[in-house]
């Protein structure tokens, strides 16, 4: 198992896994990203405040994050494939039951809780297994897989708007749930590496008649596979803690713009059809940003944490400028800048996590990171909704998101400084000791 993990295929069937993950990202994260189209419809149907309605998205986000360590633990115990299939069924159930639309609490429980758990059980193992299949091309593979979110969001914007106009928001939820059943098909294609290693170990044991030593070796390999456990002790590592705090602050910001972009455009008097196109523009430039950043990161020219710090700074600047828009054209331009830099950020943040903790602990780290980050996703939308209600202007939510991202960049800088200090310390400790012998000839005699 360890040999397999240290030498991932870096291609071959791994690209099938990448395509499957691409589809899963689209059927989970893209649905969450474009759920803002339902925001006004649900708010008007139940006659609730923006802060109350935003709790639907908030519950989805927090369950998405809270379910991540559970999903990672299940991946360790069973397979990534089984967890993804389960996630597809849960996502369908959330949307199908949300179709009933009984009351706001019901929406929290269905399109909030069940949908969030389905997204967590699908997204987490899908992005995790891609990192296991790739090493040298990990940044590029992750960027391609995550790009599924924007590729689907590009079409989901106008498609969901059409569904709402034709079947109402309830009927649209039911149809979207049926589409999400395709997650199960993608899960079937995610062949687990661990099981193939176990088969190889068993095959080698039956063909090697070299006695008890070889048998014990293969039994140890099996034990390493079947008794692998979730590592909760990562919370004691300073590097992981710093990156987790960055994740909390980033999550407070990332889910606010997609939620309030549609209401902001309505407040500017922009037609509904043009508003849906904003989400398509957002998805298109997001897609380009992910692929370009993934390609650049794959060149290994810039350290990934430096690249992430730069993209976070740029996205925060874009969020601060976006509220200055006063018509469709200016809003589309600022949305494009925000979407592009958001894409570059998403393309590398999982790769940075793998660099921070290493691949042996990556599954555990991803689950813990998502769990800790959930606090930011939980607080972000309601806090922004409260600020919007107080200010009476949707622009206030974007200013809040930009400010928290600026703060998050400071923790990335601290993380980088800590890593550099440790690298310098390890280089100092590994330097060869100078010989104390006065003459080179005596040094050579001593070596002999």
Short mmCIF file of C-alpha atoms in Angstrom, two decimals:
data_model
loop_
_atom_site.label_atom_id
_atom_site.label_comp_id
_atom_site.label_asym_id
_atom_site.label_seq_id
_atom_site.Cartn_x
_atom_site.Cartn_y
_atom_site.Cartn_z
CA UNK A 1 0.00 0.00 0.00
CA UNK A 2 2.67 2.45 0.89
CA UNK A 3 4.60 1.69 -2.23
CA UNK A 4 1.52 2.28 -4.28
CA UNK A 5 0.76 5.53 -2.51
CA UNK A 6 4.30 6.82 -2.97
CA UNK A 7 4.24 5.96 -6.67
CA UNK A 8 0.75 6.85 -7.97
CA UNK A 9 -0.07 5.95 -11.60
CA UNK A 10 0.02 9.65 -12.69
CA UNK A 11 -2.13 8.81 -15.71
CA UNK A 12 -3.76 5.78 -17.30
CA UNK A 13 -7.05 4.95 -15.58
CA UNK A 14 -6.43 7.99 -13.39
CA UNK A 15 -7.82 10.16 -16.19
CA UNK A 16 -11.10 8.21 -16.05
CA UNK A 17 -11.20 9.01 -12.34
CA UNK A 18 -10.53 12.69 -13.15
CA UNK A 19 -13.45 12.77 -15.62
CA UNK A 20 -15.71 11.11 -13.04
CA UNK A 21 -14.64 13.63 -10.42
CA UNK A 22 -15.25 16.39 -13.00
CA UNK A 23 -18.86 15.22 -13.29
CA UNK A 24 -19.29 14.92 -9.52
CA UNK A 25 -18.01 18.47 -8.99
CA UNK A 26 -20.59 19.71 -11.48
CA UNK A 27 -23.48 17.81 -9.95
CA UNK A 28 -22.67 18.96 -6.41
CA UNK A 29 -20.72 22.22 -6.11
CA UNK A 30 -22.26 23.73 -9.27
CA UNK A 31 -25.77 23.10 -7.91
CA UNK A 32 -24.79 24.79 -4.65
CA UNK A 33 -23.21 27.70 -6.51
CA UNK A 34 -26.30 28.39 -8.66
CA UNK A 35 -28.80 27.92 -5.83
CA UNK A 36 -28.96 31.71 -5.59
CA UNK A 37 -31.51 31.54 -8.42
CA UNK A 38 -33.93 29.95 -5.95
CA UNK A 39 -33.20 32.53 -3.23
CA UNK A 40 -35.73 35.19 -4.22
CA UNK A 41 -38.35 32.60 -5.21
CA UNK A 42 -38.20 30.85 -1.83
CA UNK A 43 -38.02 34.15 0.06
CA UNK A 44 -41.18 35.44 -1.64
CA UNK A 45 -43.02 32.11 -1.30
CA UNK A 46 -42.53 31.96 2.48
CA UNK A 47 -42.44 35.77 2.93
CA UNK A 48 -39.22 35.70 4.98
CA UNK A 49 -36.25 38.03 5.48
CA UNK A 50 -33.03 37.60 3.51
CA UNK A 51 -31.20 36.48 6.65
CA UNK A 52 -33.82 33.77 7.35
CA UNK A 53 -33.83 32.46 3.78
CA UNK A 54 -30.02 32.44 3.61
CA UNK A 55 -30.01 29.78 6.36
CA UNK A 56 -30.94 27.20 3.71
CA UNK A 57 -27.62 27.74 1.98
CA UNK A 58 -25.89 28.06 5.33
CA UNK A 59 -27.17 24.67 6.52
CA UNK A 60 -26.13 23.09 3.21
CA UNK A 61 -22.65 24.52 3.52
CA UNK A 62 -22.13 23.57 7.16
CA UNK A 63 -23.36 19.99 6.64
CA UNK A 64 -21.18 19.79 3.54
CA UNK A 65 -18.20 20.60 5.76
CA UNK A 66 -19.27 18.68 8.88
CA UNK A 67 -19.85 15.55 6.82
CA UNK A 68 -16.36 15.66 5.32
CA UNK A 69 -14.52 13.87 8.17
CA UNK A 70 -17.28 11.25 8.23
CA UNK A 71 -16.90 10.80 4.47
CA UNK A 72 -13.10 10.58 4.82
CA UNK A 73 -13.40 8.00 7.60
CA UNK A 74 -15.76 5.92 5.47
CA UNK A 75 -13.33 6.16 2.55
CA UNK A 76 -10.57 4.84 4.79
CA UNK A 77 -12.75 2.02 6.11
CA UNK A 78 -14.53 1.11 2.87
CA UNK A 79 -13.84 2.71 -0.55
CA UNK A 80 -14.16 6.10 -2.22
CA UNK A 81 -16.53 4.44 -4.70
CA UNK A 82 -19.06 3.35 -2.08
CA UNK A 83 -19.13 6.75 -0.39
CA UNK A 84 -19.68 8.63 -3.67
CA UNK A 85 -22.64 6.38 -4.57
CA UNK A 86 -24.14 6.98 -1.13
CA UNK A 87 -23.68 10.71 -1.60
CA UNK A 88 -25.56 10.64 -4.90
CA UNK A 89 -28.55 8.96 -3.27
CA UNK A 90 -28.56 11.48 -0.40
CA UNK A 91 -28.36 14.47 -2.77
CA UNK A 92 -31.32 13.15 -4.76
CA UNK A 93 -33.33 12.61 -1.57
CA UNK A 94 -32.71 16.18 -0.41
CA UNK A 95 -33.97 17.76 -3.63
CA UNK A 96 -36.87 15.31 -4.08
CA UNK A 97 -38.18 15.96 -0.56
CA UNK A 98 -37.56 19.69 -0.93
CA UNK A 99 -40.08 19.54 -3.78
CA UNK A 100 -42.83 19.30 -1.13
CA UNK A 101 -41.87 22.76 0.23
CA UNK A 102 -43.91 22.41 3.43
CA UNK A 103 -42.28 25.25 5.39
CA UNK A 104 -38.93 26.91 5.99
CA UNK A 105 -37.85 24.33 8.59
CA UNK A 106 -38.62 21.60 6.05
CA UNK A 107 -36.38 23.37 3.53
CA UNK A 108 -33.59 23.51 6.12
CA UNK A 109 -33.92 19.74 6.65
CA UNK A 110 -34.14 18.71 2.97
CA UNK A 111 -32.40 21.11 0.58
CA UNK A 112 -30.22 22.12 3.52
CA UNK A 113 -29.27 19.06 5.58
CA UNK A 114 -29.80 16.13 3.19
CA UNK A 115 -28.45 17.98 0.16
CA UNK A 116 -25.42 19.14 2.14
CA UNK A 117 -24.70 15.60 3.35
CA UNK A 118 -25.06 14.28 -0.20
CA UNK A 119 -22.65 16.91 -1.52
CA UNK A 120 -20.17 16.10 1.27
CA UNK A 121 -20.29 12.34 0.65
CA UNK A 122 -19.80 12.91 -3.09
CA UNK A 123 -17.37 15.84 -3.25
CA UNK A 124 -14.93 14.76 -0.52
CA UNK A 125 -14.03 11.27 -1.82
CA UNK A 126 -14.08 12.45 -5.45
CA UNK A 127 -11.44 15.13 -4.90
CA UNK A 128 -9.49 12.84 -2.56
CA UNK A 129 -9.15 9.91 -4.96
CA UNK A 130 -7.81 12.22 -7.69
CA UNK A 131 -4.92 13.21 -5.41
CA UNK A 132 -4.18 9.53 -4.77
CA UNK A 133 -4.01 8.75 -8.49
CA UNK A 134 -1.61 11.62 -9.28
CA UNK A 135 1.65 12.98 -7.88
CA UNK A 136 3.69 15.01 -10.38
CA UNK A 137 0.53 16.07 -12.24
CA UNK A 138 -1.58 16.47 -9.09
CA UNK A 139 -2.14 20.23 -9.46
CA UNK A 140 -3.28 19.83 -13.07
CA UNK A 141 -5.51 16.83 -12.28
CA UNK A 142 -7.14 18.64 -9.36
CA UNK A 143 -7.68 21.73 -11.50
CA UNK A 144 -9.37 19.71 -14.26
CA UNK A 145 -11.56 17.84 -11.77
CA UNK A 146 -12.59 21.00 -9.93
CA UNK A 147 -13.34 22.72 -13.26
CA UNK A 148 -16.43 20.53 -13.51
CA UNK A 149 -18.03 22.90 -11.02
CA UNK A 150 -17.78 25.86 -13.41
CA UNK A 151 -18.43 23.92 -16.61
CA UNK A 152 -21.77 22.77 -15.21
CA UNK A 153 -22.54 26.10 -13.54
CA UNK A 154 -22.13 27.76 -16.95
CA UNK A 155 -25.14 25.83 -18.27
CA UNK A 156 -26.97 25.42 -14.96
CA UNK A 157 -27.56 29.19 -14.66
CA UNK A 158 -29.86 29.60 -17.67
CA UNK A 159 -31.10 25.99 -17.37
CA UNK A 160 -32.27 26.39 -13.77
CA UNK A 161 -33.84 29.74 -14.64
CA UNK A 162 -35.78 28.00 -17.43
CA UNK A 163 -36.83 25.18 -15.12
CA UNK A 164 -38.14 27.66 -12.55
CA UNK A 165 -40.10 29.56 -15.20
CA UNK A 166 -41.60 26.37 -16.65
CA UNK A 167 -42.20 24.20 -13.58
CA UNK A 168 -41.89 26.59 -10.64
CA UNK A 169 -39.15 26.40 -8.02
CA UNK A 170 -40.58 23.21 -6.51
CA UNK A 171 -40.70 21.32 -9.81
CA UNK A 172 -37.19 22.54 -10.62
CA UNK A 173 -35.88 21.04 -7.36
CA UNK A 174 -37.35 17.63 -8.24
CA UNK A 175 -35.83 17.62 -11.74
CA UNK A 176 -32.42 18.69 -10.41
CA UNK A 177 -32.56 15.87 -7.86
CA UNK A 178 -33.13 13.36 -10.66
CA UNK A 179 -30.13 14.75 -12.54
CA UNK A 180 -28.00 14.33 -9.41
CA UNK A 181 -28.59 10.56 -9.50
CA UNK A 182 -25.85 10.50 -12.13
CA UNK A 183 -23.40 10.94 -9.24
CA UNK A 184 -23.94 7.23 -8.53
CA UNK A 185 -22.76 6.36 -12.06
CA UNK A 186 -19.62 8.45 -11.58
CA UNK A 187 -18.97 6.70 -8.27
CA UNK A 188 -19.02 3.29 -9.95
CA UNK A 189 -16.17 4.41 -12.23
CA UNK A 190 -13.92 5.39 -9.30
CA UNK A 191 -11.84 2.23 -9.03
CA UNK A 192 -10.13 2.16 -5.60
CA UNK A 193 -6.34 1.94 -5.59
CA UNK A 194 -6.25 0.28 -2.16
CA UNK A 195 -8.20 -2.79 -3.27
CA UNK A 196 -5.91 -3.30 -6.26
CA UNK A 197 -2.92 -3.19 -3.91
CA UNK A 198 -4.57 -5.78 -1.69
CA UNK A 199 -5.12 -8.09 -4.63
CA UNK A 200 -1.50 -7.70 -5.67
CA UNK A 201 -0.33 -8.55 -2.16
CA UNK A 202 -2.54 -11.64 -2.07
CA UNK A 203 -1.37 -12.71 -5.52
CA UNK A 204 2.28 -12.32 -4.55
CA UNK A 205 1.76 -14.34 -1.38
CA UNK A 206 0.33 -17.31 -3.25
CA UNK A 207 3.12 -17.32 -5.82
CA UNK A 208 6.06 -16.85 -3.42
CA UNK A 209 7.15 -20.16 -1.82
CA UNK A 210 10.00 -18.55 0.09
CA UNK A 211 8.74 -19.36 3.58
CA UNK A 212 7.45 -17.51 6.59
CA UNK A 213 9.41 -14.28 6.09
CA UNK A 214 7.68 -13.47 2.79
CA UNK A 215 4.32 -14.48 4.23
CA UNK A 216 4.78 -12.18 7.22
CA UNK A 217 5.73 -9.31 4.90
CA UNK A 218 2.57 -9.65 2.85
CA UNK A 219 0.42 -10.00 5.95
CA UNK A 220 1.89 -6.72 7.21
CA UNK A 221 1.05 -5.11 3.88
CA UNK A 222 -2.54 -6.34 4.20
CA UNK A 223 -2.71 -5.07 7.74
CA UNK A 224 -1.54 -1.63 6.62
CA UNK A 225 -4.42 -1.56 4.16
CA UNK A 226 -7.22 -2.98 6.27
CA UNK A 227 -6.34 -1.25 9.55
CA UNK A 228 -5.65 2.23 8.23
CA UNK A 229 -7.23 4.76 10.61
CA UNK A 230 -8.31 8.38 10.57
CA UNK A 231 -5.61 10.69 11.97
CA UNK A 232 -7.21 13.19 14.36
CA UNK A 233 -3.82 14.31 15.70
CA UNK A 234 -3.27 16.62 12.74
CA UNK A 235 -4.85 19.37 14.83
CA UNK A 236 -1.60 19.44 16.85
CA UNK A 237 0.49 20.42 13.83
CA UNK A 238 0.96 24.23 13.60
CA UNK A 239 1.07 24.21 9.80
CA UNK A 240 -2.29 22.46 9.57
CA UNK A 241 -3.84 24.76 12.18
CA UNK A 242 -2.74 27.88 10.28
CA UNK A 243 -4.13 26.51 7.03
CA UNK A 244 -7.39 25.57 8.77
CA UNK A 245 -7.82 29.13 10.09
CA UNK A 246 -7.26 30.39 6.56
CA UNK A 247 -9.99 27.96 5.47
CA UNK A 248 -12.45 29.32 8.05
CA UNK A 249 -12.01 32.92 6.89
CA UNK A 250 -12.07 31.95 3.22
CA UNK A 251 -15.30 29.96 3.69
CA UNK A 252 -16.92 33.00 5.30
CA UNK A 253 -16.33 34.81 2.00
CA UNK A 254 -16.55 32.24 -0.79
CA UNK A 255 -20.25 31.44 -0.43
CA UNK A 256 -21.47 35.03 -0.11
CA UNK A 257 -21.01 36.41 -3.69
CA UNK A 258 -22.94 33.60 -5.49
CA UNK A 259 -25.75 34.01 -2.95
CA UNK A 260 -26.16 37.78 -3.32
CA UNK A 261 -25.10 38.34 -6.93
CA UNK A 262 -28.61 37.66 -8.25
CA UNK A 263 -30.40 39.86 -5.66
CA UNK A 264 -27.84 42.64 -6.29
CA UNK A 265 -28.57 42.57 -10.01
CA UNK A 266 -32.31 42.72 -9.30
CA UNK A 267 -31.77 45.75 -7.05
CA UNK A 268 -30.01 47.47 -9.96
CA UNK A 269 -33.08 46.88 -12.15
CA UNK A 270 -31.44 44.26 -14.39
CA UNK A 271 -33.81 41.91 -16.23
CA UNK A 272 -34.06 38.27 -15.04
CA UNK A 273 -32.73 36.85 -18.31
CA UNK A 274 -29.62 39.03 -18.10
CA UNK A 275 -29.20 38.11 -14.45
CA UNK A 276 -28.98 34.40 -15.30
CA UNK A 277 -26.25 35.23 -17.83
CA UNK A 278 -24.14 36.70 -15.00
CA UNK A 279 -23.92 33.24 -13.44
CA UNK A 280 -22.86 31.84 -16.81
CA UNK A 281 -20.13 34.49 -17.13
CA UNK A 282 -19.03 33.69 -13.58
CA UNK A 283 -18.81 29.99 -14.43
CA UNK A 284 -16.98 30.55 -17.73
CA UNK A 285 -14.18 32.71 -16.34
CA UNK A 286 -14.00 30.49 -13.24
CA UNK A 287 -13.40 27.53 -15.57
CA UNK A 288 -10.62 29.40 -17.40
CA UNK A 289 -9.00 30.46 -14.13
CA UNK A 290 -8.87 26.90 -12.79
CA UNK A 291 -7.34 25.40 -15.91
CA UNK A 292 -4.77 28.18 -16.38
CA UNK A 293 -3.75 28.14 -12.73
CA UNK A 294 -3.59 24.33 -12.70
CA UNK A 295 -1.39 24.36 -15.80
CA UNK A 296 0.87 27.01 -14.29
CA UNK A 297 1.12 25.21 -10.94
CA UNK A 298 2.05 22.03 -12.79
CA UNK A 299 5.15 23.81 -14.14
CA UNK A 300 6.43 24.09 -10.52
CA UNK A 301 7.73 27.61 -11.19
CA UNK A 302 6.07 29.14 -8.12
CA UNK A 303 5.59 27.55 -4.73
CA UNK A 304 1.92 26.60 -4.38
CA UNK A 305 1.39 28.49 -1.12
CA UNK A 306 2.82 31.65 -2.73
CA UNK A 307 0.49 31.19 -5.68
CA UNK A 308 -2.49 30.76 -3.35
CA UNK A 309 -1.59 33.90 -1.38
CA UNK A 310 -1.44 35.91 -4.58
CA UNK A 311 -4.80 34.63 -5.85
CA UNK A 312 -6.49 35.31 -2.49
CA UNK A 313 -5.22 38.91 -2.59
CA UNK A 314 -6.56 39.37 -6.11
CA UNK A 315 -9.97 37.87 -5.37
CA UNK A 316 -10.41 40.09 -2.30
CA UNK A 317 -9.60 43.15 -4.42
CA UNK A 318 -12.20 42.05 -6.97
CA UNK A 319 -14.86 41.68 -4.27
CA UNK A 320 -14.15 45.17 -2.98
CA UNK A 321 -14.58 46.60 -6.49
CA UNK A 322 -17.64 44.58 -7.55
CA UNK A 323 -20.18 46.69 -5.56
CA UNK A 324 -19.10 49.76 -7.55
CA UNK A 325 -21.02 48.39 -10.53
CA UNK A 326 -24.21 50.34 -11.40
CA UNK A 327 -25.39 48.63 -14.61
CA UNK A 328 -25.26 45.26 -16.34
CA UNK A 329 -22.02 45.86 -18.26
CA UNK A 330 -19.98 47.02 -15.26
CA UNK A 331 -21.46 44.25 -13.09
CA UNK A 332 -20.55 41.66 -15.74
CA UNK A 333 -16.95 42.95 -15.93
CA UNK A 334 -16.40 42.91 -12.16
CA UNK A 335 -18.11 39.51 -11.94
CA UNK A 336 -15.67 38.25 -14.56
CA UNK A 337 -12.65 39.41 -12.56
CA UNK A 338 -14.03 37.88 -9.37
CA UNK A 339 -14.84 34.59 -11.11
CA UNK A 340 -11.42 34.26 -12.73
CA UNK A 341 -9.48 34.80 -9.51
CA UNK A 342 -11.89 32.57 -7.60
CA UNK A 343 -11.11 29.83 -10.11
CA UNK A 344 -7.36 30.24 -9.65
CA UNK A 345 -7.83 29.99 -5.88
CA UNK A 346 -9.90 26.81 -5.99
CA UNK A 347 -7.46 25.20 -8.45
CA UNK A 348 -4.58 25.12 -5.95
CA UNK A 349 -5.99 25.18 -2.41
CA UNK A 350 -6.36 21.37 -2.21
CA UNK A 351 -2.87 20.92 -3.64
CA UNK A 352 -1.51 23.25 -0.95
CA UNK A 353 -3.21 21.11 1.71
CA UNK A 354 -1.50 18.00 0.31
CA UNK A 355 1.84 19.84 0.40
CA UNK A 356 1.25 20.93 4.00
CA UNK A 357 0.42 17.48 5.47
CA UNK A 358 1.80 14.99 2.93
CA UNK A 359 -0.15 12.25 1.13
CA UNK A 360 -0.12 9.62 3.94
CA UNK A 361 -2.36 11.92 6.02
CA UNK A 362 -4.18 13.59 3.15
CA UNK A 363 -7.54 11.81 3.53
CA UNK A 364 -7.65 12.64 7.23
CA UNK A 365 -6.45 16.21 6.61
CA UNK A 366 -9.09 16.84 3.95
CA UNK A 367 -11.86 15.67 6.27
CA UNK A 368 -10.58 17.70 9.22
CA UNK A 369 -9.98 20.77 7.05
CA UNK A 370 -13.54 20.66 5.77
CA UNK A 371 -14.87 20.13 9.31
CA UNK A 372 -12.99 23.11 10.74
CA UNK A 373 -13.79 25.25 7.70
CA UNK A 374 -17.49 24.58 8.27
CA UNK A 375 -17.60 27.25 10.96
CA UNK A 376 -16.78 29.85 8.34
CA UNK A 377 -19.37 28.49 5.91
CA UNK A 378 -21.92 28.40 8.72
CA UNK A 379 -21.36 31.99 9.84
CA UNK A 380 -20.65 33.63 6.48
CA UNK A 381 -24.04 33.75 4.68
CA UNK A 382 -26.16 34.62 7.79
CA UNK A 383 -23.64 37.28 8.85
CA UNK A 384 -23.68 38.76 5.36
CA UNK A 385 -27.49 38.53 5.33
CA UNK A 386 -27.67 40.37 8.65
CA UNK A 387 -25.32 43.09 7.38
CA UNK A 388 -27.45 43.40 4.23
CA UNK A 389 -30.63 43.73 6.30
CA UNK A 390 -29.04 46.42 8.49
CA UNK A 391 -27.51 48.37 5.60
CA UNK A 392 -30.47 47.84 3.30
CA UNK A 393 -28.05 47.23 0.43
CA UNK A 394 -26.71 43.98 -1.02
CA UNK A 395 -23.35 45.67 -1.65
CA UNK A 396 -22.54 45.42 2.07
CA UNK A 397 -22.29 41.63 1.80
CA UNK A 398 -19.55 41.89 -0.83
CA UNK A 399 -17.52 44.32 1.29
CA UNK A 400 -17.69 41.88 4.20
CA UNK A 401 -16.52 39.01 1.99
CA UNK A 402 -13.56 41.00 0.66
CA UNK A 403 -12.44 42.10 4.12
CA UNK A 404 -12.39 38.56 5.55
CA UNK A 405 -10.36 37.33 2.56
CA UNK A 406 -7.74 40.00 3.20
CA UNK A 407 -7.46 38.70 6.76
CA UNK A 408 -7.17 35.10 5.57
CA UNK A 409 -4.19 35.99 3.38
CA UNK A 410 -2.27 36.95 6.53
CA UNK A 411 -2.46 33.36 7.81
CA UNK A 412 -1.08 32.06 4.51
CA UNK A 413 1.89 34.39 4.88
CA UNK A 414 2.44 33.12 8.44
CA UNK A 415 2.22 29.51 7.22
CA UNK A 416 4.81 30.18 4.54
CA UNK A 417 7.18 31.78 7.06
CA UNK A 418 6.83 28.77 9.37
CA UNK A 419 7.54 26.33 6.53
CA UNK A 420 10.60 28.30 5.43
CA UNK A 421 11.93 28.38 9.00
CA UNK A 422 11.55 24.61 9.28
CA UNK A 423 13.20 24.06 5.90
CA UNK A 424 16.19 26.18 6.94
CA UNK A 425 16.41 24.25 10.21
CA UNK A 426 16.37 20.87 8.45
CA UNK A 427 19.03 22.01 5.98
CA UNK A 428 21.24 23.11 8.87
CA UNK A 429 20.81 19.78 10.64
CA UNK A 430 21.62 17.74 7.52
CA UNK A 431 24.86 19.55 6.63
CA UNK A 432 27.88 17.16 6.82
CA UNK A 433 30.15 17.74 9.78
CA UNK A 434 33.53 19.23 8.95
CA UNK A 435 36.55 17.04 9.63
CA UNK A 436 38.61 18.02 12.67
CA UNK A 437 41.73 16.28 11.35
CA UNK A 438 44.49 18.78 10.45
CA UNK A 439 45.57 17.14 7.20
CA UNK A 440 43.57 15.73 4.28
CA UNK A 441 45.81 12.65 4.17
CA UNK A 442 44.92 11.76 7.76
CA UNK A 443 41.26 12.23 6.90
CA UNK A 444 41.59 9.74 4.03
CA UNK A 445 43.45 7.27 6.30
CA UNK A 446 40.63 7.48 8.81
CA UNK A 447 38.05 6.79 6.09
CA UNK A 448 40.05 3.74 5.03
#
